[in-house]
Amino acid sequence: KAGVTQTPRYLIKTRGQQVTLSCSPISGHRSVSWYQQTPGQGLQFLFEYFSETQRNKGNFPGRFSGRQFSNSRSEMNVSTLELGDSALYLCASSLQGAESIWDKNIQYFGAGTRLSVL
Amino acid sequence: KQEVTQIPAALSVPEGENLVLNCSFTDSAIYNLQWFRQDPGKGLTSLLLIQSSQREQTSGRLNASLDKSSGRSTLYIAASQPGDSATYLCAANSGNTPLVFGKGTRLSVIA
């Protein structure tokens, strides 16, 4: 069974540009979460999607957005990039029930997309 | 608001030693606690998940315990090997909230 796939693995952008990252979850997983990892802040939650609906959102500005498609694949977009957006962006998928979305479910992480903003 | 702390931030041990990594959390009303391993520049690999009703979980040389009353979890690694060198992260979730991660313990096992 294939794991969580994130593309691209590496990206270099300049300030002011926008970027789209992609995440394909494990087959059968309906929940996809996105995290930002930086040396200073550690892992911080961005948002979570389940059945094409955003169910949770972290404390990030509106420049960060996402969506999920009917096949559970997810994309996140960052507009007007800033130097501080340089980070490793991680996607995780899990089997989620309709209720108690975090209970008893293991999250499986992709290898991440490393974004560098110059 | 859940906060997760991991001590120490870094640890270096000789090969063969048994070691304990510590994780503390502020909200004892957690659903589960998960331990992850992260190799440099890579994603996270789930090691163990302890549900709130459990006290410990074991996988090979790894044993994780959970004490909700004291807000602590420990990851015990037996007979450490150089291949165990990585950053170990713990994460807690409380109800319908996302995982809250600690900043990790960077482990170096010296041959």
PDB file of C-alpha atoms in Angstrom, chain A residues 35-44 60 83-90 114-115, chain B residues 103:
ATOM      1  CA  TYR A  35       1.471  21.136   9.247  1.00  0.00           C
ATOM      2  CA  GLN A  36       4.275  23.664   9.009  1.00  0.00           C
ATOM      3  CA  GLN A  37       7.599  22.800  10.614  1.00  0.00           C
ATOM      4  CA  THR A  38      10.259  25.409  11.347  1.00  0.00           C
ATOM      5  CA  PRO A  39      13.298  25.227  13.626  1.00  0.00           C
ATOM      6  CA  GLY A  40      11.939  27.972  15.866  1.00  0.00           C
ATOM      7  CA  GLN A  41       8.258  27.065  16.151  1.00  0.00           C
ATOM      8  CA  GLY A  42       8.378  23.321  15.646  1.00  0.00           C
ATOM      9  CA  LEU A  43       5.350  21.632  14.115  1.00  0.00           C
ATOM     10  CA  GLN A  44       2.285  23.805  13.849  1.00  0.00           C
ATOM     11  CA  PHE A  60      -2.292  31.128  10.298  1.00  0.00           C
ATOM     12  CA  LEU A  83      10.654  34.975   3.937  1.00  0.00           C
ATOM     13  CA  GLY A  84       9.160  33.532   7.128  1.00  0.00           C
ATOM     14  CA  ASP A  85       7.151  31.018   5.101  1.00  0.00           C
ATOM     15  CA  SER A  86      10.331  29.046   4.471  1.00  0.00           C
ATOM     16  CA  ALA A  87       9.645  25.726   6.158  1.00  0.00           C
ATOM     17  CA  LEU A  88       9.024  22.031   5.775  1.00  0.00           C
ATOM     18  CA  TYR A  89       5.340  21.510   5.005  1.00  0.00           C
ATOM     19  CA  LEU A  90       4.036  18.139   6.085  1.00  0.00           C
ATOM     20  CA  ARG A 114      10.688  21.891   1.718  1.00  0.00           C
ATOM     21  CA  LEU A 115       9.885  25.444   0.667  1.00  0.00           C
TER      22      LEU A 115
ATOM     23  CA  LYS B 103       9.562  20.420  19.890  1.00  0.00           C
TER      24      LYS B 103
END
